[in-house]
Amino acid sequence: MSSSNNRSSKEEGGSLLRLLEILEGIAQADRPQSATDLNEVLRYPKATIHRLCGVLEREGFLERQLDGKRLVPGPRLATFVQGVLSQERFRIPRHAILKRLSEEIGETCNIALPRGSEMIYFDRVQTHWPLQMQLPVGSEVPLYCTSAGKIYLSSLSKKRRTLVVQRLTLEPHTPQTITDSAVLEQELEIISKQGYSTDKEEFIEGMVCVGVPISDERNRLFATLSFHAPTSRMSLSEATTFVPTLQDAAEQLAQLPALD
């Protein structure tokens, strides 16, 4: 191989590594990242960061915030991660924990991931009760009226939480849906302090739900764990007695390599 080919190969390898390190930096950050933020961590020239971020943005791996400066993971990166985590060798231990939890509570249990302005069901174990909510894996649900969405919103900084809530369209799904952004923010503050969220027939009438965060070693939420039950079988106050059970299962899930 000629020296020019060797040099070209090394340059391509270096560019690929830089792309991966940019994705890693943005995925691990506590907040959306600007080129300056990435430069402080990676020490790449700003021109290089701008160029590579442009490539990743065009391909859907990153997307830009409304301020036009800061970047967050895009839909293609989210799909990529979900594909990795869905591989059978990762799914089996995760699903086993979810199955034990569902058997202990006696209701359908779910793991959900944030995606844009919605939560997406990533894994679930359904009960065999005739009356239950039919939302298969891959279903997307709103942030503002589900326990999964509200526990995610509550994990954001106050400034970012307010920004996100103000941009949501709070459409009523039931008479219980919170459609006032100020009221929603008050509830999110309470959820942030108590460590769990509830859905009081806000998404589907006659259905209650309780959720907790699944967090990494730096206490950053990366998924949610929840269960739902019809009010004919369980009241909301009864449902909240399972919060410690949910939290124990969330801790087990957080320790799995597939969710590390």
Short mmCIF file of C-alpha atoms in Angstrom, two decimals:
data_model
loop_
_atom_site.label_atom_id
_atom_site.label_comp_id
_atom_site.label_asym_id
_atom_site.label_seq_id
_atom_site.Cartn_x
_atom_site.Cartn_y
_atom_site.Cartn_z
CA MET A 1 0.00 0.00 0.00
CA SER A 2 1.33 3.44 -0.90
CA SER A 3 2.15 6.07 1.72
CA SER A 4 -0.72 8.23 0.44
CA ASN A 5 -3.17 5.36 0.94
CA ASN A 6 -1.80 4.74 4.43
CA ARG A 7 -2.21 8.41 5.28
CA SER A 8 -5.77 8.45 3.89
CA SER A 9 -6.69 5.36 5.91
CA LYS A 10 -5.33 6.89 9.13
CA GLU A 11 -7.20 10.14 8.50
CA GLU A 12 -10.45 8.25 7.93
CA GLY A 13 -9.89 6.27 11.12
CA GLY A 14 -9.18 9.45 13.04
CA SER A 15 -12.34 11.12 11.73
CA LEU A 16 -14.42 8.08 12.66
CA LEU A 17 -13.03 8.08 16.19
CA ARG A 18 -13.76 11.79 16.52
CA LEU A 19 -17.34 11.26 15.35
CA LEU A 20 -17.81 8.54 17.96
CA GLU A 21 -16.26 10.66 20.70
CA ILE A 22 -18.59 13.55 19.84
CA LEU A 23 -21.59 11.22 20.06
CA GLU A 24 -20.28 9.85 23.36
CA GLY A 25 -19.75 13.36 24.74
CA ILE A 26 -23.27 14.47 23.85
CA ALA A 27 -24.90 11.25 25.07
CA GLN A 28 -23.15 11.43 28.45
CA ALA A 29 -23.67 15.15 29.06
CA ASP A 30 -26.12 16.41 31.67
CA ARG A 31 -27.44 19.07 29.28
CA PRO A 32 -27.46 19.91 25.54
CA GLN A 33 -23.94 20.63 24.27
CA SER A 34 -22.58 23.47 22.15
CA ALA A 35 -19.40 23.34 20.06
CA THR A 36 -17.65 25.24 22.86
CA ASP A 37 -18.78 22.66 25.43
CA LEU A 38 -17.46 19.82 23.27
CA ASN A 39 -14.20 21.67 22.65
CA GLU A 40 -13.60 21.99 26.41
CA VAL A 41 -13.90 18.21 26.84
CA LEU A 42 -12.46 16.84 23.59
CA ARG A 43 -9.89 19.55 22.77
CA TYR A 44 -10.59 19.31 19.06
CA PRO A 45 -10.36 22.45 16.90
CA LYS A 46 -13.73 24.21 16.83
CA ALA A 47 -13.78 24.06 13.04
CA THR A 48 -13.43 20.27 13.23
CA ILE A 49 -16.20 19.99 15.81
CA HIS A 50 -18.53 22.17 13.72
CA ARG A 51 -17.80 20.10 10.61
CA LEU A 52 -18.30 16.73 12.27
CA CYS A 53 -21.41 17.85 14.15
CA GLY A 54 -22.80 19.04 10.83
CA VAL A 55 -22.29 15.56 9.38
CA LEU A 56 -23.97 13.90 12.38
CA GLU A 57 -26.85 16.36 12.28
CA ARG A 58 -27.48 15.86 8.57
CA GLU A 59 -27.54 12.09 9.06
CA GLY A 60 -30.01 12.31 11.96
CA PHE A 61 -27.65 11.19 14.74
CA LEU A 62 -27.83 14.63 16.36
CA GLU A 63 -30.41 17.39 16.33
CA ARG A 64 -30.15 21.05 17.20
CA GLN A 65 -32.08 22.80 19.94
CA LEU A 66 -34.32 25.74 19.04
CA ASP A 67 -31.56 28.18 20.02
CA GLY A 68 -29.62 26.86 17.01
CA LYS A 69 -26.47 26.33 19.09
CA ARG A 70 -26.83 23.30 21.32
CA LEU A 71 -27.05 19.68 20.23
CA VAL A 72 -28.83 16.64 21.63
CA PRO A 73 -29.10 13.00 20.46
CA GLY A 74 -31.21 12.71 17.32
CA PRO A 75 -33.79 10.08 16.33
CA ARG A 76 -31.31 7.92 14.43
CA LEU A 77 -29.00 7.69 17.46
CA ALA A 78 -31.98 6.85 19.70
CA THR A 79 -33.03 4.08 17.30
CA PHE A 80 -29.44 2.79 17.20
CA VAL A 81 -29.25 2.59 21.00
CA GLN A 82 -32.64 0.90 21.26
CA GLY A 83 -31.52 -1.66 18.69
CA VAL A 84 -28.42 -2.50 20.71
CA LEU A 85 -30.37 -2.82 23.97
CA SER A 86 -33.01 -4.98 22.30
CA GLN A 87 -30.51 -7.70 21.40
CA GLU A 88 -31.54 -10.98 23.01
CA ARG A 89 -28.51 -11.38 25.30
CA PHE A 90 -29.31 -7.97 26.82
CA ARG A 91 -33.06 -8.45 26.78
CA ILE A 92 -33.23 -11.72 28.74
CA PRO A 93 -31.99 -10.49 32.17
CA ARG A 94 -33.88 -7.19 31.80
CA HIS A 95 -37.11 -8.94 30.86
CA ALA A 96 -36.70 -11.39 33.76
CA ILE A 97 -36.62 -8.50 36.25
CA LEU A 98 -39.67 -6.95 34.59
CA LYS A 99 -41.52 -10.30 34.69
CA ARG A 100 -40.81 -10.80 38.41
CA LEU A 101 -42.00 -7.26 39.09
CA SER A 102 -45.22 -7.80 37.14
CA GLU A 103 -45.89 -11.05 39.00
CA GLU A 104 -45.31 -9.38 42.39
CA ILE A 105 -47.55 -6.40 41.66
CA GLY A 106 -50.05 -8.35 39.56
CA GLU A 107 -50.23 -5.70 36.85
CA THR A 108 -48.57 -4.76 33.54
CA CYS A 109 -45.08 -3.25 33.94
CA ASN A 110 -43.18 -1.12 31.44
CA ILE A 111 -39.75 0.32 30.69
CA ALA A 112 -39.87 3.52 28.65
CA LEU A 113 -37.28 5.81 27.10
CA PRO A 114 -37.61 9.53 26.33
CA ARG A 115 -37.71 10.43 22.66
CA GLY A 116 -38.35 14.05 21.71
CA SER A 117 -41.69 15.18 23.11
CA GLU A 118 -42.85 11.64 23.90
CA MET A 119 -41.90 8.49 25.76
CA ILE A 120 -41.50 5.24 23.84
CA TYR A 121 -42.27 1.85 25.39
CA PHE A 122 -39.04 -0.12 25.19
CA ASP A 123 -40.02 -3.30 27.05
CA ARG A 124 -43.09 -4.53 28.88
CA VAL A 125 -44.67 -7.54 30.56
CA GLN A 126 -48.44 -7.77 30.37
CA THR A 127 -50.73 -9.53 32.80
CA HIS A 128 -53.45 -11.90 31.66
CA TRP A 129 -56.29 -9.85 33.10
CA PRO A 130 -59.08 -9.29 30.54
CA LEU A 131 -59.14 -5.57 31.38
CA GLN A 132 -55.82 -3.87 30.59
CA MET A 133 -54.27 -1.12 28.50
CA GLN A 134 -53.07 -2.32 25.09
CA LEU A 135 -49.87 -0.42 24.32
CA PRO A 136 -47.25 -2.71 22.70
CA VAL A 137 -43.49 -2.17 22.69
CA GLY A 138 -42.71 0.74 20.39
CA SER A 139 -45.83 2.70 21.32
CA GLU A 140 -45.29 6.40 21.97
CA VAL A 141 -47.11 8.22 24.78
CA PRO A 142 -47.16 11.88 25.85
CA LEU A 143 -44.75 13.35 28.38
CA TYR A 144 -47.23 15.46 30.33
CA CYS A 145 -50.01 13.01 31.22
CA THR A 146 -48.22 9.69 31.83
CA SER A 147 -46.22 8.62 34.86
CA ALA A 148 -43.26 7.74 32.62
CA GLY A 149 -43.28 11.14 30.97
CA LYS A 150 -43.75 13.08 34.19
CA ILE A 151 -40.90 11.31 36.01
CA TYR A 152 -38.67 12.15 33.04
CA LEU A 153 -39.74 15.82 33.00
CA SER A 154 -39.19 16.05 36.77
CA SER A 155 -35.58 14.90 36.31
CA LEU A 156 -34.71 17.94 34.17
CA SER A 157 -33.22 21.09 35.63
CA LYS A 158 -35.87 23.68 36.55
CA LYS A 159 -34.83 25.95 33.69
CA ARG A 160 -34.93 23.20 31.08
CA ARG A 161 -38.12 21.73 32.55
CA THR A 162 -39.91 25.07 32.18
CA LEU A 163 -38.65 25.43 28.62
CA VAL A 164 -39.86 21.95 27.66
CA VAL A 165 -43.25 22.32 29.35
CA GLN A 166 -43.87 25.66 27.65
CA ARG A 167 -43.29 24.03 24.27
CA LEU A 168 -45.67 21.13 24.87
CA THR A 169 -49.24 21.21 23.61
CA LEU A 170 -51.21 20.09 26.66
CA GLU A 171 -54.18 18.47 24.96
CA PRO A 172 -56.78 16.84 27.24
CA HIS A 173 -56.94 13.05 26.91
CA THR A 174 -59.42 12.72 29.78
CA PRO A 175 -61.19 15.15 32.15
CA GLN A 176 -58.26 14.58 34.57
CA THR A 177 -55.48 15.65 32.17
CA ILE A 178 -53.47 18.64 33.39
CA THR A 179 -53.73 21.29 30.67
CA ASP A 180 -52.32 24.26 32.61
CA SER A 181 -48.52 24.51 32.32
CA ALA A 182 -48.18 26.23 35.72
CA VAL A 183 -50.12 23.44 37.44
CA LEU A 184 -48.04 20.83 35.61
CA GLU A 185 -44.80 22.48 36.72
CA GLN A 186 -45.99 22.49 40.33
CA GLU A 187 -46.67 18.77 40.13
CA LEU A 188 -43.30 18.10 38.49
CA GLU A 189 -41.58 19.89 41.37
CA ILE A 190 -43.38 17.63 43.84
CA ILE A 191 -42.43 14.55 41.80
CA SER A 192 -38.80 15.69 41.73
CA LYS A 193 -38.75 15.77 45.54
CA GLN A 194 -40.69 12.56 46.24
CA GLY A 195 -38.91 10.43 43.63
CA TYR A 196 -41.93 8.87 41.94
CA SER A 197 -44.76 9.97 39.66
CA THR A 198 -48.42 9.10 39.23
CA ASP A 199 -50.95 9.19 36.43
CA LYS A 200 -54.37 9.77 37.99
CA GLU A 201 -56.53 8.74 35.01
CA GLU A 202 -54.86 11.56 33.06
CA PHE A 203 -53.98 9.56 29.94
CA ILE A 204 -56.68 6.89 29.91
CA GLU A 205 -59.86 7.19 31.95
CA GLY A 206 -60.22 4.42 34.51
CA MET A 207 -56.46 3.68 34.54
CA VAL A 208 -53.89 4.68 37.17
CA CYS A 209 -50.13 4.43 36.86
CA VAL A 210 -47.05 4.84 39.05
CA GLY A 211 -43.50 5.36 37.77
CA VAL A 212 -39.92 5.70 39.03
CA PRO A 213 -36.65 6.64 37.33
CA ILE A 214 -33.93 4.23 36.23
CA SER A 215 -30.75 6.23 36.79
CA ASP A 216 -27.03 5.81 36.12
CA GLU A 217 -24.18 6.07 38.63
CA ARG A 218 -24.30 9.86 38.33
CA ASN A 219 -28.01 9.85 39.21
CA ARG A 220 -29.08 10.81 35.67
CA LEU A 221 -32.34 9.35 34.43
CA PHE A 222 -31.96 7.33 31.24
CA ALA A 223 -35.18 5.28 31.37
CA THR A 224 -38.32 4.89 33.45
CA LEU A 225 -40.03 1.94 35.12
CA SER A 226 -43.78 1.98 35.70
CA PHE A 227 -46.90 -0.12 36.07
CA HIS A 228 -50.54 0.63 35.36
CA ALA A 229 -53.78 -0.81 36.65
CA PRO A 230 -57.50 -0.21 36.10
CA THR A 231 -59.23 1.59 38.96
CA SER A 232 -61.66 -1.33 39.18
CA ARG A 233 -58.77 -3.45 40.51
CA MET A 234 -56.54 -0.91 42.27
CA SER A 235 -56.93 2.61 43.63
CA LEU A 236 -54.16 5.17 43.24
CA SER A 237 -53.39 5.03 46.96
CA GLU A 238 -53.02 1.25 46.71
CA ALA A 239 -50.81 1.65 43.64
CA THR A 240 -48.40 3.99 45.44
CA THR A 241 -47.73 1.32 48.09
CA PHE A 242 -45.69 -0.45 45.40
CA VAL A 243 -43.24 2.47 45.01
CA PRO A 244 -40.50 0.71 47.07
CA THR A 245 -40.99 -2.43 44.96
CA LEU A 246 -40.61 -0.38 41.77
CA GLN A 247 -37.52 1.36 43.13
CA ASP A 248 -35.86 -1.96 44.02
CA ALA A 249 -36.48 -3.26 40.50
CA ALA A 250 -35.23 0.01 38.97
CA GLU A 251 -31.99 -0.37 40.94
CA GLN A 252 -31.57 -3.92 39.62
CA LEU A 253 -32.17 -2.74 36.06
CA ALA A 254 -29.66 0.08 36.46
CA GLN A 255 -26.96 -2.46 37.35
CA LEU A 256 -27.38 -4.47 34.13
CA PRO A 257 -24.64 -3.98 31.50
CA ALA A 258 -27.29 -3.42 28.83
CA LEU A 259 -28.61 -0.42 30.72
CA ASP A 260 -25.24 0.90 31.92
#
